[in-house]
PDB file of C-alpha atoms in Angstrom:
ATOM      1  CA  UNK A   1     -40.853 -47.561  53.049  1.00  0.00           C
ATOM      2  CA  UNK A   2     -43.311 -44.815  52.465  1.00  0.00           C
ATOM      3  CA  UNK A   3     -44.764 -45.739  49.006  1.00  0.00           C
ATOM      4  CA  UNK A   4     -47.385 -42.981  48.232  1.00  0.00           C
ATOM      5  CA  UNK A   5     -49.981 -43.698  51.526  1.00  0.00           C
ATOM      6  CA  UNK A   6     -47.841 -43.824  55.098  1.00  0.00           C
ATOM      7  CA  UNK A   7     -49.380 -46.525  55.344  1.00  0.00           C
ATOM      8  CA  UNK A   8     -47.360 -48.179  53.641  1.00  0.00           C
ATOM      9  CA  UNK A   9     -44.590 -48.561  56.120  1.00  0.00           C
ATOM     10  CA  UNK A  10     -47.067 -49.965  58.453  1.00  0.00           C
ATOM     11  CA  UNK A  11     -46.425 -53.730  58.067  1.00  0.00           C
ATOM     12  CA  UNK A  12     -42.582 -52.904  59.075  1.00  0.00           C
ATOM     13  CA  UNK A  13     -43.333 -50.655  61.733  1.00  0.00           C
ATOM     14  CA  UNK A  14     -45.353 -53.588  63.396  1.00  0.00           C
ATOM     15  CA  UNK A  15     -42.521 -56.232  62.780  1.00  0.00           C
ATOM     16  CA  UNK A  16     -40.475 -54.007  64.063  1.00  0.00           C
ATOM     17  CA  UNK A  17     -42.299 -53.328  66.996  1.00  0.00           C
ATOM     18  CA  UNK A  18     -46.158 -54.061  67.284  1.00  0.00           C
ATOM     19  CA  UNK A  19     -46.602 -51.999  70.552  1.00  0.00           C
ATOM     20  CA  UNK A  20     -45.879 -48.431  68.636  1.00  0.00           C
ATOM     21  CA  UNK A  21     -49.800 -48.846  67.162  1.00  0.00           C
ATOM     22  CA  UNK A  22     -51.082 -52.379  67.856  1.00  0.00           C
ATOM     23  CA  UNK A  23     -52.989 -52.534  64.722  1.00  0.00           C
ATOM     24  CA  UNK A  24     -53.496 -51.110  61.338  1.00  0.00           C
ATOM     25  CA  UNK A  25     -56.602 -49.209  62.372  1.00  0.00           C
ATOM     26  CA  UNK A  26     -54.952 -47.759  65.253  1.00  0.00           C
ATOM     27  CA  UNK A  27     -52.425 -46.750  62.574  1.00  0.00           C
ATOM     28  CA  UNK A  28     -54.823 -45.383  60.136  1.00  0.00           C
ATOM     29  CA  UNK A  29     -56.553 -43.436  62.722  1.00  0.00           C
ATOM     30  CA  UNK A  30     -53.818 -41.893  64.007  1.00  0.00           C
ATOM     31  CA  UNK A  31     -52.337 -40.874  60.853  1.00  0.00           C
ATOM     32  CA  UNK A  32     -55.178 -40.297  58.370  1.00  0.00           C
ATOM     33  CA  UNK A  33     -56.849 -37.345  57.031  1.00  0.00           C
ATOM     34  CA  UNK A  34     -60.606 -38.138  56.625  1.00  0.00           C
ATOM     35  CA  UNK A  35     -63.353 -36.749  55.036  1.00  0.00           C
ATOM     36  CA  UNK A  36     -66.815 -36.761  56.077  1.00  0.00           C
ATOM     37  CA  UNK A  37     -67.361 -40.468  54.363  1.00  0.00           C
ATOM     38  CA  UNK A  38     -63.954 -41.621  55.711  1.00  0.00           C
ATOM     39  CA  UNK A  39     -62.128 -41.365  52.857  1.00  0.00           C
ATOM     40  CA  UNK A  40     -58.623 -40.516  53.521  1.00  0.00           C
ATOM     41  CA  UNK A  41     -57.635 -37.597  51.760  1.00  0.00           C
ATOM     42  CA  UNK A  42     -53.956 -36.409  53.474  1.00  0.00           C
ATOM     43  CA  UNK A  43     -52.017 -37.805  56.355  1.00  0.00           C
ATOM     44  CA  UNK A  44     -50.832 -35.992  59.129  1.00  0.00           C
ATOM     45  CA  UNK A  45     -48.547 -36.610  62.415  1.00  0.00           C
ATOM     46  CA  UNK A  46     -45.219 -37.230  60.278  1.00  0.00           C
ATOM     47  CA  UNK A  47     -43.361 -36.630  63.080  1.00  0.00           C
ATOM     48  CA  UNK A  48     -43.949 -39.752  64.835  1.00  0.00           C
ATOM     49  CA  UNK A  49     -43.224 -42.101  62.124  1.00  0.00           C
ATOM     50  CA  UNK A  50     -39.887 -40.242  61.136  1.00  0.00           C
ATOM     51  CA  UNK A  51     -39.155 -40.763  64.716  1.00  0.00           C
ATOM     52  CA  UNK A  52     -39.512 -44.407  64.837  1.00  0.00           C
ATOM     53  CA  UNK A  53     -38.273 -45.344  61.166  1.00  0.00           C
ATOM     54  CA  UNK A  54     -35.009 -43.011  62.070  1.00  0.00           C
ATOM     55  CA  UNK A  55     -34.737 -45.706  65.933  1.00  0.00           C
ATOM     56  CA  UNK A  56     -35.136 -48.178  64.245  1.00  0.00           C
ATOM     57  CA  UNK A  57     -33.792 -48.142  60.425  1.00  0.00           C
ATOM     58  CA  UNK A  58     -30.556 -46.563  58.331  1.00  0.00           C
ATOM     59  CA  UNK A  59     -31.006 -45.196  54.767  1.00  0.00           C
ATOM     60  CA  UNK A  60     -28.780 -44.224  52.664  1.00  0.00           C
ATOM     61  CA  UNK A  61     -29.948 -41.599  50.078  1.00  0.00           C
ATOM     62  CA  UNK A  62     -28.891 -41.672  46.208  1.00  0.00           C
ATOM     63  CA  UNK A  63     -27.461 -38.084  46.807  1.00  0.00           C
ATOM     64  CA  UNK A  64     -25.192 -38.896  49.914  1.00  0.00           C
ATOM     65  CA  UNK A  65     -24.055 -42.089  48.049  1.00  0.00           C
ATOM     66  CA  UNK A  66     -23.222 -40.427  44.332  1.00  0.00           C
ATOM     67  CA  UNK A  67     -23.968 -36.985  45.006  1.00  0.00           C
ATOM     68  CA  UNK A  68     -26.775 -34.576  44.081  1.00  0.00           C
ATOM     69  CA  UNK A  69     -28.501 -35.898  40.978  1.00  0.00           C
ATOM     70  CA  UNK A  70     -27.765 -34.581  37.713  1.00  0.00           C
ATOM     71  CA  UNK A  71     -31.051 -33.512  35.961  1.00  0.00           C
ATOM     72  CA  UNK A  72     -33.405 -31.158  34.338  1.00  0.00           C
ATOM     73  CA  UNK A  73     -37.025 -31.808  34.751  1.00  0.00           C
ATOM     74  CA  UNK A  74     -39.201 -30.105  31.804  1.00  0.00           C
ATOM     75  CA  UNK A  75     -42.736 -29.548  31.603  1.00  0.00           C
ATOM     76  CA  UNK A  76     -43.977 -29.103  28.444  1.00  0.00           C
ATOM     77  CA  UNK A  77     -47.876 -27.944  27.992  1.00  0.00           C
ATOM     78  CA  UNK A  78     -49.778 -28.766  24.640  1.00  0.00           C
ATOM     79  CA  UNK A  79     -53.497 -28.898  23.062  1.00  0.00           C
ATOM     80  CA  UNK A  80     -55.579 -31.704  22.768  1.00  0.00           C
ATOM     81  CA  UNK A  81     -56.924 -32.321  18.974  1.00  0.00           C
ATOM     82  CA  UNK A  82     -60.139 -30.288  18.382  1.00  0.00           C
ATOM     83  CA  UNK A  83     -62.404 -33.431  18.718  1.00  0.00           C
ATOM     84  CA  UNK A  84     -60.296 -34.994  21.791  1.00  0.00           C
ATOM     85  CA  UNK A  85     -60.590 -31.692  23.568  1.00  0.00           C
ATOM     86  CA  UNK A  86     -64.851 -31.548  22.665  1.00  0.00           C
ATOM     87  CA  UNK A  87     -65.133 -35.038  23.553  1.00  0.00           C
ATOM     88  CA  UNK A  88     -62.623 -34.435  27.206  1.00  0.00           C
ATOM     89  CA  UNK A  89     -65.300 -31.023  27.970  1.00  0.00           C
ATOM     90  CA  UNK A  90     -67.995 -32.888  27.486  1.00  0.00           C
ATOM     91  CA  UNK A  91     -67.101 -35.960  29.404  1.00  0.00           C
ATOM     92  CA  UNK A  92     -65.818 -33.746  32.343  1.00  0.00           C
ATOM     93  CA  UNK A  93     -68.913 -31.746  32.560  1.00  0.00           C
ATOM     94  CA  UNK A  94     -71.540 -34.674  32.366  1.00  0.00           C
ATOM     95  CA  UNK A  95     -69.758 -37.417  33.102  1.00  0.00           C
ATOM     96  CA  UNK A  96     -71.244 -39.381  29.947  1.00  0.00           C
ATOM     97  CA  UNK A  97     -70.371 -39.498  26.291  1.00  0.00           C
ATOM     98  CA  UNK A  98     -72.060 -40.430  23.277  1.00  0.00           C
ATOM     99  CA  UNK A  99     -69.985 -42.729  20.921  1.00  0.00           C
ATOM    100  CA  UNK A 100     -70.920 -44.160  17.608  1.00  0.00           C
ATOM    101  CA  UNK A 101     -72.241 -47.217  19.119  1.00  0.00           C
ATOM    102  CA  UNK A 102     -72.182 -46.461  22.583  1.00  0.00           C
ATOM    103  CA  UNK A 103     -72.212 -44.598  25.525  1.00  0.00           C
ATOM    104  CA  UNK A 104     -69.098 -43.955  27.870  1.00  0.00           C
ATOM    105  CA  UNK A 105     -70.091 -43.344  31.196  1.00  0.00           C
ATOM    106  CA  UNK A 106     -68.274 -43.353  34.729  1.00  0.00           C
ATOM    107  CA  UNK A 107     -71.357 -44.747  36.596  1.00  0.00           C
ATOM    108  CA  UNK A 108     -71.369 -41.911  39.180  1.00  0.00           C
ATOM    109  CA  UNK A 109     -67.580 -43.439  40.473  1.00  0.00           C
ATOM    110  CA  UNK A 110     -65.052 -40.926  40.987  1.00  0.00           C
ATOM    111  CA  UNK A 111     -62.582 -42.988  40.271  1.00  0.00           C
ATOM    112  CA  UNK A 112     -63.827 -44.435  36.811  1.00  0.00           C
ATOM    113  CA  UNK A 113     -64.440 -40.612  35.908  1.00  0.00           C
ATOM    114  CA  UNK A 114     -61.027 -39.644  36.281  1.00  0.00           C
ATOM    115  CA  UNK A 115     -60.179 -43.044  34.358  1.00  0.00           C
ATOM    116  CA  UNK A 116     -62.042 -42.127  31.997  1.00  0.00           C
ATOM    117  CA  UNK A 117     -60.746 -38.734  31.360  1.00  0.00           C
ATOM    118  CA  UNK A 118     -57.354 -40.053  31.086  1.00  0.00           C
ATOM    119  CA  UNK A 119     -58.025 -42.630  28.360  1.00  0.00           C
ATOM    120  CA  UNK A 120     -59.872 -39.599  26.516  1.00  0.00           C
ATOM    121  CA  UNK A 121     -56.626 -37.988  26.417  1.00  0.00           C
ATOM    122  CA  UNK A 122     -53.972 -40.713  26.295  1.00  0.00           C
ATOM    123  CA  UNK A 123     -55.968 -43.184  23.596  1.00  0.00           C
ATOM    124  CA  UNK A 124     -58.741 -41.410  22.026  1.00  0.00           C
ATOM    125  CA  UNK A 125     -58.566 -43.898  19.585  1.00  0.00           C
ATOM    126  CA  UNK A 126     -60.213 -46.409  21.570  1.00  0.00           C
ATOM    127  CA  UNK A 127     -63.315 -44.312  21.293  1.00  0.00           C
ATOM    128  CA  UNK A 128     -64.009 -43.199  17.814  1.00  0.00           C
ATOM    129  CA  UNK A 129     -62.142 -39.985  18.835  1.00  0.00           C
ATOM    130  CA  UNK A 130     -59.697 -38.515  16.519  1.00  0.00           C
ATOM    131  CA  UNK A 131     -60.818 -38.889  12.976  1.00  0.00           C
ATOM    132  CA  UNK A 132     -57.343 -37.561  10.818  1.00  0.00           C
ATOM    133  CA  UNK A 133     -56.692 -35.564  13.711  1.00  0.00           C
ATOM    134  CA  UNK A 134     -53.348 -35.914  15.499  1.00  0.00           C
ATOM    135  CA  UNK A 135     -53.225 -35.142  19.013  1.00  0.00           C
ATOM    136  CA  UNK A 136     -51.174 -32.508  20.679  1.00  0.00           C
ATOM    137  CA  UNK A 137     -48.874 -35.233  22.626  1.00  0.00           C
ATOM    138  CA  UNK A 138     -48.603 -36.994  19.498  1.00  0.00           C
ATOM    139  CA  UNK A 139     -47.240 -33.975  17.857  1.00  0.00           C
ATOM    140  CA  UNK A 140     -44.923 -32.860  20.335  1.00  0.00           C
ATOM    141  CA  UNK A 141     -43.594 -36.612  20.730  1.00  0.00           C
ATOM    142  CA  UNK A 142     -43.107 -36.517  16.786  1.00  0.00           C
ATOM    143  CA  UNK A 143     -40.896 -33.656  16.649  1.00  0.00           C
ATOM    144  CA  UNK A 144     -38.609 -35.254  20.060  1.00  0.00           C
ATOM    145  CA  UNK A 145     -38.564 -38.917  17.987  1.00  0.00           C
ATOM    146  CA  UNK A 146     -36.960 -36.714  14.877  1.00  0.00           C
ATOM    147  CA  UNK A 147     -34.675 -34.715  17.149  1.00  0.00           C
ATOM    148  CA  UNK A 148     -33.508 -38.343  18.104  1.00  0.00           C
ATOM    149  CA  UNK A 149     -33.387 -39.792  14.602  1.00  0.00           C
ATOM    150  CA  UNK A 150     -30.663 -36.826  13.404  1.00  0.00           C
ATOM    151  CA  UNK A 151     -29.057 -37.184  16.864  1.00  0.00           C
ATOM    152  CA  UNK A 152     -28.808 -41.006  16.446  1.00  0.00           C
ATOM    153  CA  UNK A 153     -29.286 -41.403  20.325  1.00  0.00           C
ATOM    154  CA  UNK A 154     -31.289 -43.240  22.667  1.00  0.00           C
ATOM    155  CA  UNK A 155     -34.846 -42.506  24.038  1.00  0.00           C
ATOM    156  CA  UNK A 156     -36.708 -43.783  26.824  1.00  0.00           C
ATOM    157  CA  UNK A 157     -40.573 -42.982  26.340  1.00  0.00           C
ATOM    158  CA  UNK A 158     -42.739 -43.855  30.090  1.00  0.00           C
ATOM    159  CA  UNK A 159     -46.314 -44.041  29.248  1.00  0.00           C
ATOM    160  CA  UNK A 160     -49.256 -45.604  31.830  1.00  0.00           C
ATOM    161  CA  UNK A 161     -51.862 -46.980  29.072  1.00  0.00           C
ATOM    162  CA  UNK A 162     -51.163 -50.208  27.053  1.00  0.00           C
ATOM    163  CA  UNK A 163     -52.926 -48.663  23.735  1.00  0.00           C
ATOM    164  CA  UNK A 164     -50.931 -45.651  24.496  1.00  0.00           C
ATOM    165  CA  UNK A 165     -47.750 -47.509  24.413  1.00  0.00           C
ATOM    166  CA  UNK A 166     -48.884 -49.207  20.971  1.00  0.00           C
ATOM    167  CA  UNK A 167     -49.476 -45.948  19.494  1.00  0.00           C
ATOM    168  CA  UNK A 168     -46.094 -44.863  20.833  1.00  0.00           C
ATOM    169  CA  UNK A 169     -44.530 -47.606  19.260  1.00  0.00           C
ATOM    170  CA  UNK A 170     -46.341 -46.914  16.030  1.00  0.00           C
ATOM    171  CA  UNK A 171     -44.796 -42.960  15.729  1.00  0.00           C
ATOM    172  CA  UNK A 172     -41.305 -44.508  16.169  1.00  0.00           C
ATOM    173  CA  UNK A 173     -41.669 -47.137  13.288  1.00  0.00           C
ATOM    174  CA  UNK A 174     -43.207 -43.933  11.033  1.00  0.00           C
ATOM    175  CA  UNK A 175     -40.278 -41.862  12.185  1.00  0.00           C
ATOM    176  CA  UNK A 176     -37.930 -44.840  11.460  1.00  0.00           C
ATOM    177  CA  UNK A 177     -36.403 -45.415  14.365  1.00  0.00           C
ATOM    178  CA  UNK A 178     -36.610 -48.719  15.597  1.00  0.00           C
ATOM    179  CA  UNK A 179     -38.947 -49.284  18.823  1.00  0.00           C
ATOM    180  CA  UNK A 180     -38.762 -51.837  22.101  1.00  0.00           C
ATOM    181  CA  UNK A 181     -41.630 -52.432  24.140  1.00  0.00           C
ATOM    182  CA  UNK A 182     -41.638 -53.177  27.735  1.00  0.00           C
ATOM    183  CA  UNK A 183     -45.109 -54.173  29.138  1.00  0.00           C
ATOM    184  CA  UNK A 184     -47.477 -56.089  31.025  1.00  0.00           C
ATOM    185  CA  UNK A 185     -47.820 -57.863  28.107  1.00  0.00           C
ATOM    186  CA  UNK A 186     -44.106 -58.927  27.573  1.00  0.00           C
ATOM    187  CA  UNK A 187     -42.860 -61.851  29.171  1.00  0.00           C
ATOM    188  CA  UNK A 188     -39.922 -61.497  31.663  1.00  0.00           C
ATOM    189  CA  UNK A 189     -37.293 -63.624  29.285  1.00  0.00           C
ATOM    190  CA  UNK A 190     -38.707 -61.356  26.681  1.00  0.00           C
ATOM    191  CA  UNK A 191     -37.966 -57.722  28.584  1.00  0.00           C
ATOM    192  CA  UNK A 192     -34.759 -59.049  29.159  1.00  0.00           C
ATOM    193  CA  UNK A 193     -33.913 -59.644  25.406  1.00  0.00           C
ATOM    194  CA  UNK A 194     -35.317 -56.442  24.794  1.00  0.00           C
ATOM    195  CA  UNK A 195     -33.353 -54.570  27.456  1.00  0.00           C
ATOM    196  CA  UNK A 196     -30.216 -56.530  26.253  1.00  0.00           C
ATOM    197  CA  UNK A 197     -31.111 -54.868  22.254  1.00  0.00           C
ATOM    198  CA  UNK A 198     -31.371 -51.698  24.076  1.00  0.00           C
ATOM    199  CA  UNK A 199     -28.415 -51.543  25.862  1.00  0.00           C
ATOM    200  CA  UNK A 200     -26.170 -52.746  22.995  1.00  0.00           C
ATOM    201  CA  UNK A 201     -28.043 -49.791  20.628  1.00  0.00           C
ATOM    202  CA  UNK A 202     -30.114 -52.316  18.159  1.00  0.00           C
ATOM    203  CA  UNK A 203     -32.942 -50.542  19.840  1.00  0.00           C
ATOM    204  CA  UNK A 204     -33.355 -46.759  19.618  1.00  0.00           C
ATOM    205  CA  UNK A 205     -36.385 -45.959  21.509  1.00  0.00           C
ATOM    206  CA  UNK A 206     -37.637 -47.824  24.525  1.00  0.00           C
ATOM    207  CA  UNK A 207     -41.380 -47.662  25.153  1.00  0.00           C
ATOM    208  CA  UNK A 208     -42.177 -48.585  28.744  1.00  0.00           C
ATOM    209  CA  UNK A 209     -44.463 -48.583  31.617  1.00  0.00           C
ATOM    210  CA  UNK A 210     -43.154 -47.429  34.877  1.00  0.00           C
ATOM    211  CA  UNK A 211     -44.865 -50.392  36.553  1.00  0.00           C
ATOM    212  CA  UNK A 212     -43.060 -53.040  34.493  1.00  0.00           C
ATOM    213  CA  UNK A 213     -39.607 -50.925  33.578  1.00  0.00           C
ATOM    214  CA  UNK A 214     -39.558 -48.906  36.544  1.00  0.00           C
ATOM    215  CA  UNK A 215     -36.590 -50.767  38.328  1.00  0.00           C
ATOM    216  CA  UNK A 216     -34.092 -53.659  37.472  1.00  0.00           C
ATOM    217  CA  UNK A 217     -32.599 -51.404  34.585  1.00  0.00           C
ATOM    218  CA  UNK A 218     -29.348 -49.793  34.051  1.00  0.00           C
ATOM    219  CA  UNK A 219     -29.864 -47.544  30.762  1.00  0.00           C
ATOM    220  CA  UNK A 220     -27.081 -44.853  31.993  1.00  0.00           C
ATOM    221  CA  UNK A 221     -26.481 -44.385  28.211  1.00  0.00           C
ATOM    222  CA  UNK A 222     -29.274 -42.454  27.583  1.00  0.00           C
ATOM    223  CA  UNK A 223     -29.567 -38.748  27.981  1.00  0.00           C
ATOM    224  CA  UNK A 224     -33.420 -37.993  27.862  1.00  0.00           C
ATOM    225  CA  UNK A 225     -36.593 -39.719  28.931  1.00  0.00           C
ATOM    226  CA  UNK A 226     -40.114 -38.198  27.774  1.00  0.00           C
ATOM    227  CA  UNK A 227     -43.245 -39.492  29.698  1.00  0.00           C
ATOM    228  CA  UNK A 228     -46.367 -39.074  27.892  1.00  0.00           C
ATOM    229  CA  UNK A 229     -48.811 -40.120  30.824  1.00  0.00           C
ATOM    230  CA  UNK A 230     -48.097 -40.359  35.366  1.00  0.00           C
ATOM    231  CA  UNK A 231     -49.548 -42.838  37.095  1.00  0.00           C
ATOM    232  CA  UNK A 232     -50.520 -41.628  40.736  1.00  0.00           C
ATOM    233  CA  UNK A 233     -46.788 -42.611  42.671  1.00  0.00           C
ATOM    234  CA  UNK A 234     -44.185 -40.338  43.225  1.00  0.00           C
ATOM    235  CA  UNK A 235     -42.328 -43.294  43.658  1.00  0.00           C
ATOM    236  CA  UNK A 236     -42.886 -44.799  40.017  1.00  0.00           C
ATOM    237  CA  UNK A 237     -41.981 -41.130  39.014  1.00  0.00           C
ATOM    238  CA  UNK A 238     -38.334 -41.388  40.293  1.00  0.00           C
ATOM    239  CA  UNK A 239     -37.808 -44.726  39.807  1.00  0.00           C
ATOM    240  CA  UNK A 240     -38.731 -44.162  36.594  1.00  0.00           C
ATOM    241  CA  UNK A 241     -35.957 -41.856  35.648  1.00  0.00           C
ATOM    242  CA  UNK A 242     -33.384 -43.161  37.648  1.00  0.00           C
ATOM    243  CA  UNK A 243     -33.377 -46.051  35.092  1.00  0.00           C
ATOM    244  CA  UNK A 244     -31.095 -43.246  33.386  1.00  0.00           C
ATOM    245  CA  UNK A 245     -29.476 -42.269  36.513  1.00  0.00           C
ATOM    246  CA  UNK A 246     -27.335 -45.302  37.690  1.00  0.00           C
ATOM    247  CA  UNK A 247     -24.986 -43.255  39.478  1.00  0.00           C
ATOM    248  CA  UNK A 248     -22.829 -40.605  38.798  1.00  0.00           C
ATOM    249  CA  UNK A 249     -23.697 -38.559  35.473  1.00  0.00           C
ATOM    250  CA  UNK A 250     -21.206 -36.695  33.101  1.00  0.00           C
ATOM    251  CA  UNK A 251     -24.639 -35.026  31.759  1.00  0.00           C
ATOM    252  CA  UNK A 252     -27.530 -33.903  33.328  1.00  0.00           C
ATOM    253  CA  UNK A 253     -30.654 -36.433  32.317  1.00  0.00           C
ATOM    254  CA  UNK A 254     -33.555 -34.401  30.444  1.00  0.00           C
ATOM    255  CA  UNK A 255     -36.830 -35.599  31.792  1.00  0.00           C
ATOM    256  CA  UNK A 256     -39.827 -34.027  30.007  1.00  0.00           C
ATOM    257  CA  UNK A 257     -43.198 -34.345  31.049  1.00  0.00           C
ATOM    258  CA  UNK A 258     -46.265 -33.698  28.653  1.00  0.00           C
ATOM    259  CA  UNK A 259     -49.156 -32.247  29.779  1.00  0.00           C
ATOM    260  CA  UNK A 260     -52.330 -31.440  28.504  1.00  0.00           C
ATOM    261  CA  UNK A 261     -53.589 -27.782  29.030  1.00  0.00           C
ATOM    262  CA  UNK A 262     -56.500 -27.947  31.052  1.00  0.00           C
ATOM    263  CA  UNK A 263     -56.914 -31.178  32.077  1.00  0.00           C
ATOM    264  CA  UNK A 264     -56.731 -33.966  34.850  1.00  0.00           C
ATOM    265  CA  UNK A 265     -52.577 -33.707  34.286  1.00  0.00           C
ATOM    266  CA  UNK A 266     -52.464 -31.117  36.423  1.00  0.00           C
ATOM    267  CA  UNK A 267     -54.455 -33.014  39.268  1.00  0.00           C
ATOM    268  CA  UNK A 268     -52.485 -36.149  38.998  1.00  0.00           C
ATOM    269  CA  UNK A 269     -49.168 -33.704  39.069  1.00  0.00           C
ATOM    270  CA  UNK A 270     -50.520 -32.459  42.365  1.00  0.00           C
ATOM    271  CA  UNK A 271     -51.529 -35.926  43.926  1.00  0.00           C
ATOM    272  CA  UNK A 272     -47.959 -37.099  42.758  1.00  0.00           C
ATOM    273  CA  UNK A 273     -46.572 -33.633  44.755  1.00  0.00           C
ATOM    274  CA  UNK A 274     -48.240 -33.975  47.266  1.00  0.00           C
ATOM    275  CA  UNK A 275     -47.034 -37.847  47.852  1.00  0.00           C
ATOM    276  CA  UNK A 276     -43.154 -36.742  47.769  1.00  0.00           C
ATOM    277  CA  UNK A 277     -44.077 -33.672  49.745  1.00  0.00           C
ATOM    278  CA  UNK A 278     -45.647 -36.407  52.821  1.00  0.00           C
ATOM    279  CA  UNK A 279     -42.589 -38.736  52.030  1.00  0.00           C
ATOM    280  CA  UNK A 280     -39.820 -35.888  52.371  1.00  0.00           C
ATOM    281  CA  UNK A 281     -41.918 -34.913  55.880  1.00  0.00           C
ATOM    282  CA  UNK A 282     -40.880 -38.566  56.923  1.00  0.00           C
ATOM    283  CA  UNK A 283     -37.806 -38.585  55.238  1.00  0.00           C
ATOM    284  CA  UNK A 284     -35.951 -35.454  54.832  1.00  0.00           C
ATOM    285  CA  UNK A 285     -33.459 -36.966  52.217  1.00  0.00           C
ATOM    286  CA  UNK A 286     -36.624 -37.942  49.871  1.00  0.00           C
ATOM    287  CA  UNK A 287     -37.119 -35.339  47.137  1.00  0.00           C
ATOM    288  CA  UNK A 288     -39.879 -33.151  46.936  1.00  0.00           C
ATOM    289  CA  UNK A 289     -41.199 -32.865  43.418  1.00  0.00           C
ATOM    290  CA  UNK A 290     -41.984 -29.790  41.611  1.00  0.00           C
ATOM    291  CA  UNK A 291     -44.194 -30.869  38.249  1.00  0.00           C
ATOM    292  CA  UNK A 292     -46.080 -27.609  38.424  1.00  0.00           C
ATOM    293  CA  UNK A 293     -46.066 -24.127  37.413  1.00  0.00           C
TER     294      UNK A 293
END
């Protein structure tokens, strides 16, 4: 029930019982964290909502059903390519960048800044950026696709950013392995197929979002899951690698996570922290995540 905001158990709280807040601004301003623009920027007064979610509902947890989960999570930091990283400063700093034909701007919009930032550094290409250069996630993804290749075993690869994934999909087919692709994009007959190649091992390395491939999957046959990019959820996080995790595990699931030194990654790490951090306040039997140093 608590999706990344608290507020997002609202709408059951007030089926449940509309007298506990009477209204969703009653809610929000009992709950919310504001700045001095009312913007919400944390939540407080957990206490209440755990009391009335554990009234009124009954959860069972993954660990109390199966057992504590079996897996290593495993951060691993890299460069940006010499022109991604001059191009990333120089957005960051002014908030404007001159292309070839263009300029890339975020309009003054926090949000489209930190957009922006994030498509410097998960497809540069889109911009002109990266002329021979490979990128540092590129590389490090490389040298996990070969690992695979001699291995011959599976590989899930989570990435946010549709050119992303098609970038992704083009290292496998160089590394010659063969690559599904699970997408907005990709009809639902057609992500079935795909998850049906997967499963019987036609496919070796599934590239995914976590928005489209983040549940309805059972892929317990593969040991290790690399995401390249994190959307904001802590939610889309575990659901993400549970797709592995279908109950009990012989061997702990390796979930890397690439990050770029000195960049927005650590930021959205936080935000996605901080999320499990105000979910496990609610719910003691949800995780808190550790992504950082």
């Amino acid at each position: 029930l608590i999706n990344g905001r608290l507020d997002s158990a609202y709408p059951t709280i007030h089926v449940i019982e509309p007298r506990y807040y009477g209204s969703d601004k009653a809610f929000i301003n009992y709950h919310a964290i504001k700045d001095d623009y009312g913007t919400i920027i944390g939540w407080q007064n957990h206490h209440k909502l755990a009391a009335i979610l554990g009234r009124h509902a009954i959860r069972h947890s993954f660990e109390e059903v199966y057992g504590k989960e079996a897996k290593v999570i495993i951060r691993e930091e890299v460069e940006m390519s010499e022109q991604q990283r001059k191009a990333y400063d120089q957005f960051e700093a002014n908030a404007i960048l001159e292309l070839q034909d263009e300029f890339l701007s975020s309009g003054g919009v926090g949000g489209v800044h930190a957009l922006r930032c994030r498509q410097i550094m998960q497809h540069p290409e889109t911009f002109g950026i990266e002329h021979g250069e490979v990128n540092g996630k590129d590389q490090r993804l490389i040298i996990h696709l070969v690992d695979h290749y001699n291995a011959q075993k599976p590989l899930i690869i989570f990435a946010v950013f549709q050119p992303e994934q098609e970038r992704i999909v083009e290292l496998v087919n160089r590394v010659g392995l063969r690559p599904g692709l699970i997408n907005g994009n990709v009809s639902a007959p057609q992500r079935a197929r795909v998850d049906e190649a997967f499963r019987k091992g036609e496919i070796d390395v599934m590239v995914a979002s976590p928005a489209t491939a983040g549940i309805g999957f059972n892929w317990e046959h593969v040991d290790h899951i690399v995401l390249t990019s994190l959307d904001y959820m802590d939610s889309s996080f575990v659901q993400g690698y549970r797709r592995a995790i279908r109950g009990v595990r012989e061997k702990p699931l390796r979930i890397t996570v690439l990050e770029y030194k000195d960049s927005i990654d650590q930021r959205i790490f936080q935000i996605v922290e901080r999320k499990s951090e105000d979910a496990h306040k609610v719910d003691p039997t949800r995780e808190k995540l550790k992504l950082r140093a």
